[in-house]
Amino acid sequence: MKTLRHDGPLVIGAGLAGLSAALEAAPARVIVATPSPLLEACASAWAQGGMAAALAIDDSATLHAEDTVEAGAGLVEAERARALTEDARATIQWLDQLGAPFDRGADGTYHLSREAAHSRARVARVGGDGAGRAILSALVTAVRASAHVSVWDDARLTGLVQDETGRIRGAILQRGTRKVRVLAPAVILATGGIGGLYARTTTPGALQGEGMALAWMAGAEILDPEFVQFHPTAIRLTVAGPDSPLISPLPLATEALRGEGARLVDRTGAYLLGDDDSADLAPRDQVARAVFAAEMDGRGAFLNATRAIGEAFPTDFPAVFAACMRMGLDPRQAPIPVVAAAHYHMGGIAADADGRTTLAGLYAVGECAATGVHGANRLASNSLLEAAAFGRRAGQAARRETAGDSRALTLLAGEPLPEAGLDALRDVMDRYVGVVRDRAGLSTALDCLSTLDGAYPDALPLVAARLVVEAALGREESRGGHYRRDYPDTLTPARHSRLVRQTEQSAAPVLAAE
């Protein structure tokens, strides 16, 4: 295996968080490693809703933080939420300077939408529903123009390098047919979420939790991995007909549609969440369960935007409009069929606001990190904000790391899961670790994972899936995105799930005491 000694941060992942970190690490030299060309296979490019920030005169960072804490169902760290919301305006301005084309009114002020669980309209949008790709495109342009950043767009993470003290000293990257060991003073994981572990997902299928799996194998703390957010309005697209398998990943009908007055109904036209005009802007976990229940009992779930959006669809929400028209449905005239689908992972590698994990030399940013700002239920459009704001902070912190002595190095490596194994895993996760869970289903999921482990013993997606299932079994309550039909109540006080690998020989996660 070839070894490269690099004198600056090594960033794994090229989404909004990874590129923000890379830009802010200047003047340190940065390698950005990603398995696909820039703008491909990253969830931030697919985000529709926008970026939350207190930009209106009747809003404040304090109110934004309060909404964030409230939505998180008892598990948001208030200090981290304040750090995020106080950085929001500066983050928007930074992205503006890089060329992100946020929608503005005739007077130059930002066009702001209200989304679920926000007390104010504070979501800055781009092109109606094109925020993620437009913002990321601005960063890609900046990265390509930055002399301090080198991009390897053929490099897949397969392992981490660790010394005898536990410090992370680098990573193992697969580039074509060869592997490269890159030694660096800091490794920043920006590897995305776990949506690819599910068949019903709105995220790229390549996002399978490998970064979280490797961090756990190295001994990093994993925080609250059971909390998966299911988006209630993934557009129901099938391969052939109504009873055929769903296409994956599923296109998204942005929450901004409901912010503009679209309503969730069943096939008879009855409202799923009640008659109140704001009922459909309840926290996402509540809305997702209503959509799931309507599907399970045969009523079906549909998003009716014919009145709220109507003829403005092609200009105000072009991505949703195009997705619907491709399936032969005109959303100006008919409701959009929707399902709940895996959308965002609130849990992940425990990290602070600067991206530092519990292992020296290892940083985590974006969806693979659990920084304490999302809790049990992410507030809508806080994810792009966190990726950029905390990504910048991580880059600034990582550039100050020094290489030190690299003796007694250990390689921690894993493998991808072949397609047959992925299909089986995704079926298990959809069936037993979805919107509604119980002990019987989660126990069945563990048995299935053990069988798959026997066939694919080094598969990182299976490690990631086990972290989710073990924590879900251990949380005998319902809170936020984690709903247990056998434990429907919410316990007091709220507690985190903290999973650590205690020994090299442990084959399963260990739930640490609070």
mmCIF file of N, CA and C in Angstrom, residues 191-245:
data_model
loop_
_atom_site.group_PDB
_atom_site.id
_atom_site.type_symbol
_atom_site.label_atom_id
_atom_site.label_comp_id
_atom_site.label_asym_id
_atom_site.label_seq_id
_atom_site.Cartn_x
_atom_site.Cartn_y
_atom_site.Cartn_z
ATOM 1 N N THR A 191 -18.866 12.477 5.662
ATOM 2 C CA THR A 191 -19.277 11.340 4.841
ATOM 3 C C THR A 191 -20.783 11.197 4.682
ATOM 4 N N GLY A 192 -21.569 12.122 5.221
ATOM 5 C CA GLY A 192 -23.006 12.078 5.018
ATOM 6 C C GLY A 192 -23.718 11.126 5.955
ATOM 7 N N GLY A 193 -24.973 10.866 5.641
ATOM 8 C CA GLY A 193 -25.844 10.126 6.537
ATOM 9 C C GLY A 193 -25.940 8.649 6.224
ATOM 10 N N ILE A 194 -27.115 8.064 6.539
ATOM 11 C CA ILE A 194 -27.309 6.621 6.422
ATOM 12 C C ILE A 194 -28.524 6.283 5.567
ATOM 13 N N GLY A 195 -28.998 7.240 4.770
ATOM 14 C CA GLY A 195 -30.199 6.993 3.972
ATOM 15 C C GLY A 195 -30.078 5.795 3.059
ATOM 16 N N GLY A 196 -28.861 5.493 2.600
ATOM 17 C CA GLY A 196 -28.656 4.355 1.719
ATOM 18 C C GLY A 196 -28.835 3.007 2.377
ATOM 19 N N LEU A 197 -29.015 2.980 3.707
ATOM 20 C CA LEU A 197 -29.338 1.726 4.394
ATOM 21 C C LEU A 197 -30.807 1.365 4.235
ATOM 22 N N TYR A 198 -31.606 2.285 3.735
ATOM 23 C CA TYR A 198 -33.050 2.085 3.549
ATOM 24 C C TYR A 198 -33.389 2.029 2.067
ATOM 25 N N ALA A 199 -34.428 1.253 1.738
ATOM 26 C CA ALA A 199 -34.931 1.246 0.361
ATOM 27 C C ALA A 199 -35.736 2.511 0.093
ATOM 28 N N ARG A 200 -36.549 2.901 1.072
ATOM 29 C CA ARG A 200 -37.333 4.138 0.943
ATOM 30 C C ARG A 200 -36.499 5.283 1.501
ATOM 31 N N THR A 201 -35.876 6.024 0.634
ATOM 32 C CA THR A 201 -35.029 7.125 1.071
ATOM 33 C C THR A 201 -35.097 8.257 0.064
ATOM 34 N N THR A 202 -34.816 9.463 0.535
ATOM 35 C CA THR A 202 -34.746 10.624 -0.344
ATOM 36 C C THR A 202 -33.296 11.032 -0.598
ATOM 37 N N THR A 203 -32.332 10.263 -0.094
ATOM 38 C CA THR A 203 -30.926 10.632 -0.194
ATOM 39 C C THR A 203 -30.201 9.691 -1.159
ATOM 40 N N PRO A 204 -29.012 10.065 -1.619
ATOM 41 C CA PRO A 204 -28.256 9.163 -2.489
ATOM 42 C C PRO A 204 -28.025 7.801 -1.840
ATOM 43 N N GLY A 205 -28.198 6.741 -2.617
ATOM 44 C CA GLY A 205 -28.053 5.391 -2.088
ATOM 45 C C GLY A 205 -26.650 5.063 -1.628
ATOM 46 N N ALA A 206 -25.654 5.854 -2.066
ATOM 47 C CA ALA A 206 -24.268 5.594 -1.680
ATOM 48 C C ALA A 206 -23.965 6.007 -0.245
ATOM 49 N N LEU A 207 -24.879 6.730 0.401
ATOM 50 C CA LEU A 207 -24.646 7.189 1.773
ATOM 51 C C LEU A 207 -25.086 6.093 2.739
ATOM 52 N N GLN A 208 -24.115 5.306 3.202
ATOM 53 C CA GLN A 208 -24.426 4.092 3.967
ATOM 54 C C GLN A 208 -23.755 4.047 5.337
ATOM 55 N N GLY A 209 -23.343 5.206 5.856
ATOM 56 C CA GLY A 209 -22.848 5.264 7.224
ATOM 57 C C GLY A 209 -21.446 4.744 7.447
ATOM 58 N N GLU A 210 -20.623 4.645 6.375
ATOM 59 C CA GLU A 210 -19.280 4.093 6.552
ATOM 60 C C GLU A 210 -18.420 4.945 7.490
ATOM 61 N N GLY A 211 -18.559 6.268 7.404
ATOM 62 C CA GLY A 211 -17.779 7.128 8.282
ATOM 63 C C GLY A 211 -18.096 6.883 9.748
ATOM 64 N N MET A 212 -19.394 6.784 10.060
ATOM 65 C CA MET A 212 -19.809 6.493 11.433
ATOM 66 C C MET A 212 -19.298 5.125 11.872
ATOM 67 N N ALA A 213 -19.376 4.138 10.981
ATOM 68 C CA ALA A 213 -18.930 2.785 11.319
ATOM 69 C C ALA A 213 -17.441 2.763 11.645
ATOM 70 N N LEU A 214 -16.633 3.414 10.811
ATOM 71 C CA LEU A 214 -15.190 3.420 11.050
ATOM 72 C C LEU A 214 -14.838 4.204 12.313
ATOM 73 N N ALA A 215 -15.527 5.321 12.555
ATOM 74 C CA ALA A 215 -15.271 6.088 13.778
ATOM 75 C C ALA A 215 -15.564 5.237 15.004
ATOM 76 N N TRP A 216 -16.675 4.484 14.992
ATOM 77 C CA TRP A 216 -16.988 3.599 16.120
ATOM 78 C C TRP A 216 -15.933 2.513 16.278
ATOM 79 N N MET A 217 -15.489 1.927 15.162
ATOM 80 C CA MET A 217 -14.465 0.884 15.231
ATOM 81 C C MET A 217 -13.177 1.415 15.866
ATOM 82 N N ALA A 218 -12.900 2.715 15.640
ATOM 83 C CA ALA A 218 -11.694 3.322 16.201
ATOM 84 C C ALA A 218 -11.854 3.698 17.664
ATOM 85 N N GLY A 219 -13.100 3.661 18.184
ATOM 86 C CA GLY A 219 -13.340 3.984 19.582
ATOM 87 C C GLY A 219 -14.003 5.319 19.827
ATOM 88 N N ALA A 220 -14.415 6.020 18.764
ATOM 89 C CA ALA A 220 -15.122 7.287 18.943
ATOM 90 C C ALA A 220 -16.518 7.040 19.506
ATOM 91 N N GLU A 221 -17.008 8.004 20.264
ATOM 92 C CA GLU A 221 -18.372 7.896 20.801
ATOM 93 C C GLU A 221 -19.382 8.180 19.701
ATOM 94 N N ILE A 222 -20.422 7.354 19.663
ATOM 95 C CA ILE A 222 -21.535 7.541 18.732
ATOM 96 C C ILE A 222 -22.738 7.991 19.550
ATOM 97 N N LEU A 223 -23.354 9.079 19.131
ATOM 98 C CA LEU A 223 -24.432 9.702 19.894
ATOM 99 C C LEU A 223 -25.778 9.527 19.208
ATOM 100 N N ASP A 224 -26.739 8.946 19.915
ATOM 101 C CA ASP A 224 -28.148 8.896 19.490
ATOM 102 C C ASP A 224 -28.370 8.378 18.068
ATOM 103 N N PRO A 225 -27.769 7.259 17.675
ATOM 104 C CA PRO A 225 -27.916 6.815 16.284
ATOM 105 C C PRO A 225 -29.305 6.307 15.932
ATOM 106 N N GLU A 226 -30.150 6.062 16.941
ATOM 107 C CA GLU A 226 -31.503 5.574 16.652
ATOM 108 C C GLU A 226 -32.405 6.618 16.033
ATOM 109 N N PHE A 227 -31.997 7.896 16.093
ATOM 110 C CA PHE A 227 -32.885 8.960 15.634
ATOM 111 C C PHE A 227 -32.697 9.233 14.142
ATOM 112 N N VAL A 228 -33.593 8.653 13.363
ATOM 113 C CA VAL A 228 -33.626 8.840 11.919
ATOM 114 C C VAL A 228 -34.872 9.658 11.592
ATOM 115 N N GLN A 229 -34.701 10.717 10.840
ATOM 116 C CA GLN A 229 -35.858 11.522 10.455
ATOM 117 C C GLN A 229 -36.419 11.007 9.133
ATOM 118 N N PHE A 230 -37.704 10.735 9.146
ATOM 119 C CA PHE A 230 -38.413 10.281 7.950
ATOM 120 C C PHE A 230 -39.199 11.456 7.395
ATOM 121 N N HIS A 231 -38.908 11.823 6.157
ATOM 122 C CA HIS A 231 -39.619 12.955 5.559
ATOM 123 C C HIS A 231 -41.009 12.501 5.153
ATOM 124 N N PRO A 232 -42.033 13.250 5.535
ATOM 125 C CA PRO A 232 -43.402 12.783 5.277
ATOM 126 C C PRO A 232 -43.857 12.920 3.834
ATOM 127 N N THR A 233 -43.129 13.691 3.017
ATOM 128 C CA THR A 233 -43.638 13.921 1.662
ATOM 129 C C THR A 233 -42.604 13.583 0.596
ATOM 130 N N ALA A 234 -42.117 12.335 0.637
ATOM 131 C CA ALA A 234 -41.388 11.799 -0.507
ATOM 132 C C ALA A 234 -42.429 11.444 -1.568
ATOM 133 N N ILE A 235 -42.139 11.765 -2.804
ATOM 134 C CA ILE A 235 -43.111 11.521 -3.873
ATOM 135 C C ILE A 235 -43.128 10.037 -4.208
ATOM 136 N N ARG A 236 -44.319 9.458 -4.161
ATOM 137 C CA ARG A 236 -44.452 8.009 -4.384
ATOM 138 C C ARG A 236 -44.334 7.691 -5.874
ATOM 139 N N LEU A 237 -43.172 7.196 -6.267
ATOM 140 C CA LEU A 237 -42.930 6.773 -7.644
ATOM 141 C C LEU A 237 -42.658 5.273 -7.650
ATOM 142 N N THR A 238 -43.311 4.544 -8.535
ATOM 143 C CA THR A 238 -43.109 3.101 -8.607
ATOM 144 C C THR A 238 -42.440 2.731 -9.921
ATOM 145 N N VAL A 239 -41.901 1.514 -9.938
ATOM 146 C CA VAL A 239 -41.170 1.047 -11.112
ATOM 147 C C VAL A 239 -42.103 0.851 -12.294
ATOM 148 N N ALA A 240 -43.275 0.261 -12.052
ATOM 149 C CA ALA A 240 -44.168 -0.061 -13.166
ATOM 150 C C ALA A 240 -45.604 0.378 -12.933
ATOM 151 N N GLY A 241 -46.174 0.032 -11.794
ATOM 152 C CA GLY A 241 -47.564 0.347 -11.517
ATOM 153 C C GLY A 241 -47.784 0.570 -10.046
ATOM 154 N N PRO A 242 -49.024 0.792 -9.619
ATOM 155 C CA PRO A 242 -49.319 1.125 -8.215
ATOM 156 C C PRO A 242 -48.815 0.101 -7.204
ATOM 157 N N ASP A 243 -48.768 -1.184 -7.592
ATOM 158 C CA ASP A 243 -48.376 -2.224 -6.646
ATOM 159 C C ASP A 243 -46.934 -2.697 -6.832
ATOM 160 N N SER A 244 -46.191 -2.042 -7.710
ATOM 161 C CA SER A 244 -44.812 -2.453 -7.962
ATOM 162 C C SER A 244 -43.872 -1.750 -6.986
ATOM 163 N N PRO A 245 -42.614 -2.176 -6.893
ATOM 164 C CA PRO A 245 -41.676 -1.559 -5.932
ATOM 165 C C PRO A 245 -41.490 -0.064 -6.188
#
